[in-house]
Amino acid sequence: MIPHRLRISERATGRLRYLKSRTGLTPNILSRFAFLLSARDVRRIAQAPADLAGQEFNAPTLFGEHQELYELLLVRYVEIAGDVRDPGLVIASHIDTGLHKMGHVRSLEDLGALK
């Protein structure tokens, strides 16, 4: 279900650059946090990212050795929310939404305090 390559929005790419400068974590690790923050709230994401012209990720790089777990979370979300969009768009939407929820993060300590 997870496409091999996927793109995120330019806004998300800019936010990832900022968070990397503040936390030292790479964009793929930060994207994992963002995806999980958004996907744990099972309500359907109403809007898609305005564009998908930002950073491109390979799925193995984005999700690492736990790709199968992320795929299970995605399948669960799609089933419960009834989201029939392309899986790459759903993932990009979750990353956008999760990064929005991470708006107050300024350090690793802030990231660790996310709930």
PDB file of C-alpha atoms in Angstrom:
ATOM      1  CA  MET A   1       0.000   0.000   0.000  1.00  0.00           C
ATOM      2  CA  ILE A   2       2.838   2.456   0.729  1.00  0.00           C
ATOM      3  CA  PRO A   3       4.289   3.706  -2.570  1.00  0.00           C
ATOM      4  CA  HIS A   4       8.033   3.350  -3.037  1.00  0.00           C
ATOM      5  CA  ARG A   5       8.441   7.101  -3.615  1.00  0.00           C
ATOM      6  CA  LEU A   6       6.354   9.930  -2.290  1.00  0.00           C
ATOM      7  CA  ARG A   7       6.481  13.702  -2.158  1.00  0.00           C
ATOM      8  CA  ILE A   8       5.424  16.100   0.536  1.00  0.00           C
ATOM      9  CA  SER A   9       4.361  19.723   0.218  1.00  0.00           C
ATOM     10  CA  GLU A  10       6.758  22.647  -0.029  1.00  0.00           C
ATOM     11  CA  ARG A  11       5.357  23.976   3.243  1.00  0.00           C
ATOM     12  CA  ALA A  12       6.126  20.667   4.975  1.00  0.00           C
ATOM     13  CA  THR A  13       9.615  20.671   3.464  1.00  0.00           C
ATOM     14  CA  GLY A  14      10.276  24.144   4.870  1.00  0.00           C
ATOM     15  CA  ARG A  15       8.949  23.138   8.269  1.00  0.00           C
ATOM     16  CA  LEU A  16      11.188  20.045   8.264  1.00  0.00           C
ATOM     17  CA  ARG A  17      14.226  22.219   7.474  1.00  0.00           C
ATOM     18  CA  TYR A  18      13.401  24.477  10.398  1.00  0.00           C
ATOM     19  CA  LEU A  19      12.840  21.563  12.797  1.00  0.00           C
ATOM     20  CA  LYS A  20      16.086  19.940  11.666  1.00  0.00           C
ATOM     21  CA  SER A  21      17.977  23.137  12.493  1.00  0.00           C
ATOM     22  CA  ARG A  22      16.397  23.238  15.960  1.00  0.00           C
ATOM     23  CA  THR A  23      16.535  19.528  16.880  1.00  0.00           C
ATOM     24  CA  GLY A  24      19.312  18.058  14.738  1.00  0.00           C
ATOM     25  CA  LEU A  25      16.981  15.265  13.603  1.00  0.00           C
ATOM     26  CA  THR A  26      16.790  14.380   9.916  1.00  0.00           C
ATOM     27  CA  PRO A  27      13.635  15.100   7.884  1.00  0.00           C
ATOM     28  CA  ASN A  28      12.727  11.409   7.638  1.00  0.00           C
ATOM     29  CA  ILE A  29      12.772  10.979  11.440  1.00  0.00           C
ATOM     30  CA  LEU A  30      10.765  14.178  11.930  1.00  0.00           C
ATOM     31  CA  SER A  31       8.299  13.020   9.264  1.00  0.00           C
ATOM     32  CA  ARG A  32       7.786   9.775  11.184  1.00  0.00           C
ATOM     33  CA  PHE A  33       6.853  11.782  14.291  1.00  0.00           C
ATOM     34  CA  ALA A  34       4.494  13.949  12.222  1.00  0.00           C
ATOM     35  CA  PHE A  35       2.842  10.950  10.550  1.00  0.00           C
ATOM     36  CA  LEU A  36       2.245   9.237  13.899  1.00  0.00           C
ATOM     37  CA  LEU A  37       0.892  12.396  15.553  1.00  0.00           C
ATOM     38  CA  SER A  38      -1.653  12.787  12.797  1.00  0.00           C
ATOM     39  CA  ALA A  39      -2.541   9.125  12.185  1.00  0.00           C
ATOM     40  CA  ARG A  40      -3.307   8.423  15.842  1.00  0.00           C
ATOM     41  CA  ASP A  41      -6.293  10.756  15.492  1.00  0.00           C
ATOM     42  CA  VAL A  42      -8.446   8.584  13.271  1.00  0.00           C
ATOM     43  CA  ARG A  43     -10.704  11.325  11.939  1.00  0.00           C
ATOM     44  CA  ARG A  44     -10.419  11.776   8.187  1.00  0.00           C
ATOM     45  CA  ILE A  45      -8.045  14.532   7.162  1.00  0.00           C
ATOM     46  CA  ALA A  46     -10.280  17.017   5.390  1.00  0.00           C
ATOM     47  CA  GLN A  47      -7.824  18.756   3.138  1.00  0.00           C
ATOM     48  CA  ALA A  48      -4.914  17.604   1.071  1.00  0.00           C
ATOM     49  CA  PRO A  49      -1.648  19.534   0.929  1.00  0.00           C
ATOM     50  CA  ALA A  50      -1.838  22.483  -1.445  1.00  0.00           C
ATOM     51  CA  ASP A  51       1.023  21.071  -3.477  1.00  0.00           C
ATOM     52  CA  LEU A  52       3.245  18.049  -3.619  1.00  0.00           C
ATOM     53  CA  ALA A  53       6.270  19.899  -4.946  1.00  0.00           C
ATOM     54  CA  GLY A  54       8.435  19.519  -1.864  1.00  0.00           C
ATOM     55  CA  GLN A  55      10.957  16.927  -0.779  1.00  0.00           C
ATOM     56  CA  GLU A  56      10.751  13.425  -2.218  1.00  0.00           C
ATOM     57  CA  PHE A  57      11.322  10.390  -0.011  1.00  0.00           C
ATOM     58  CA  ASN A  58      11.899   6.735  -0.746  1.00  0.00           C
ATOM     59  CA  ALA A  59       9.611   4.717   1.532  1.00  0.00           C
ATOM     60  CA  PRO A  60      12.469   2.649   3.028  1.00  0.00           C
ATOM     61  CA  THR A  61      14.282   5.877   3.953  1.00  0.00           C
ATOM     62  CA  LEU A  62      11.170   7.603   5.240  1.00  0.00           C
ATOM     63  CA  PHE A  63       9.895   4.734   7.384  1.00  0.00           C
ATOM     64  CA  GLY A  64      13.101   2.816   8.046  1.00  0.00           C
ATOM     65  CA  GLU A  65      13.105  -0.699   9.422  1.00  0.00           C
ATOM     66  CA  HIS A  66       9.581  -0.228  10.774  1.00  0.00           C
ATOM     67  CA  GLN A  67       7.927   0.333   7.399  1.00  0.00           C
ATOM     68  CA  GLU A  68       5.554  -2.603   7.909  1.00  0.00           C
ATOM     69  CA  LEU A  69       4.247  -1.048  11.131  1.00  0.00           C
ATOM     70  CA  TYR A  70       3.631   2.268   9.394  1.00  0.00           C
ATOM     71  CA  GLU A  71       1.827   0.406   6.632  1.00  0.00           C
ATOM     72  CA  LEU A  72      -0.421  -1.288   9.208  1.00  0.00           C
ATOM     73  CA  LEU A  73      -1.212   2.116  10.727  1.00  0.00           C
ATOM     74  CA  LEU A  74      -2.030   3.459   7.283  1.00  0.00           C
ATOM     75  CA  VAL A  75      -4.305   0.496   6.494  1.00  0.00           C
ATOM     76  CA  ARG A  76      -6.084   0.906   9.843  1.00  0.00           C
ATOM     77  CA  TYR A  77      -6.564   4.628   9.242  1.00  0.00           C
ATOM     78  CA  VAL A  78      -7.911   4.070   5.711  1.00  0.00           C
ATOM     79  CA  GLU A  79     -10.366   1.420   6.925  1.00  0.00           C
ATOM     80  CA  ILE A  80     -11.682   3.437   9.862  1.00  0.00           C
ATOM     81  CA  ALA A  81     -11.734   6.849   8.186  1.00  0.00           C
ATOM     82  CA  GLY A  82     -12.927   5.549   4.814  1.00  0.00           C
ATOM     83  CA  ASP A  83     -10.241   7.570   3.059  1.00  0.00           C
ATOM     84  CA  VAL A  84     -10.049   6.327  -0.533  1.00  0.00           C
ATOM     85  CA  ARG A  85      -7.385   8.740  -1.772  1.00  0.00           C
ATOM     86  CA  ASP A  86      -4.032   7.610  -3.126  1.00  0.00           C
ATOM     87  CA  PRO A  87      -1.889   6.264  -0.237  1.00  0.00           C
ATOM     88  CA  GLY A  88       0.949   8.665  -1.093  1.00  0.00           C
ATOM     89  CA  LEU A  89      -1.437  11.608  -0.784  1.00  0.00           C
ATOM     90  CA  VAL A  90      -2.801  10.270   2.512  1.00  0.00           C
ATOM     91  CA  ILE A  91       0.744   9.973   3.901  1.00  0.00           C
ATOM     92  CA  ALA A  92       1.652  13.485   2.683  1.00  0.00           C
ATOM     93  CA  SER A  93      -1.540  14.815   4.291  1.00  0.00           C
ATOM     94  CA  HIS A  94      -0.687  13.148   7.588  1.00  0.00           C
ATOM     95  CA  ILE A  95       2.840  14.562   7.503  1.00  0.00           C
ATOM     96  CA  ASP A  96       1.444  18.061   6.819  1.00  0.00           C
ATOM     97  CA  THR A  97      -1.088  17.745   9.636  1.00  0.00           C
ATOM     98  CA  GLY A  98       1.447  16.289  12.054  1.00  0.00           C
ATOM     99  CA  LEU A  99       3.956  19.044  11.319  1.00  0.00           C
ATOM    100  CA  HIS A 100       1.236  21.583  12.047  1.00  0.00           C
ATOM    101  CA  LYS A 101       0.696  19.885  15.425  1.00  0.00           C
ATOM    102  CA  MET A 102       4.455  20.146  16.003  1.00  0.00           C
ATOM    103  CA  GLY A 103       4.357  23.927  15.528  1.00  0.00           C
ATOM    104  CA  HIS A 104       5.574  24.669  19.056  1.00  0.00           C
ATOM    105  CA  VAL A 105       8.598  22.336  18.879  1.00  0.00           C
ATOM    106  CA  ARG A 106      11.848  24.260  19.311  1.00  0.00           C
ATOM    107  CA  SER A 107      14.106  21.562  20.775  1.00  0.00           C
ATOM    108  CA  LEU A 108      14.511  17.835  21.341  1.00  0.00           C
ATOM    109  CA  GLU A 109      12.933  18.308  24.767  1.00  0.00           C
ATOM    110  CA  ASP A 110       9.812  19.778  23.153  1.00  0.00           C
ATOM    111  CA  LEU A 111       9.681  16.842  20.770  1.00  0.00           C
ATOM    112  CA  GLY A 112       9.925  14.400  23.655  1.00  0.00           C
ATOM    113  CA  ALA A 113       7.052  16.151  25.429  1.00  0.00           C
ATOM    114  CA  LEU A 114       4.603  15.703  22.531  1.00  0.00           C
ATOM    115  CA  LYS A 115       1.377  13.997  23.481  1.00  0.00           C
TER     116      LYS A 115
END
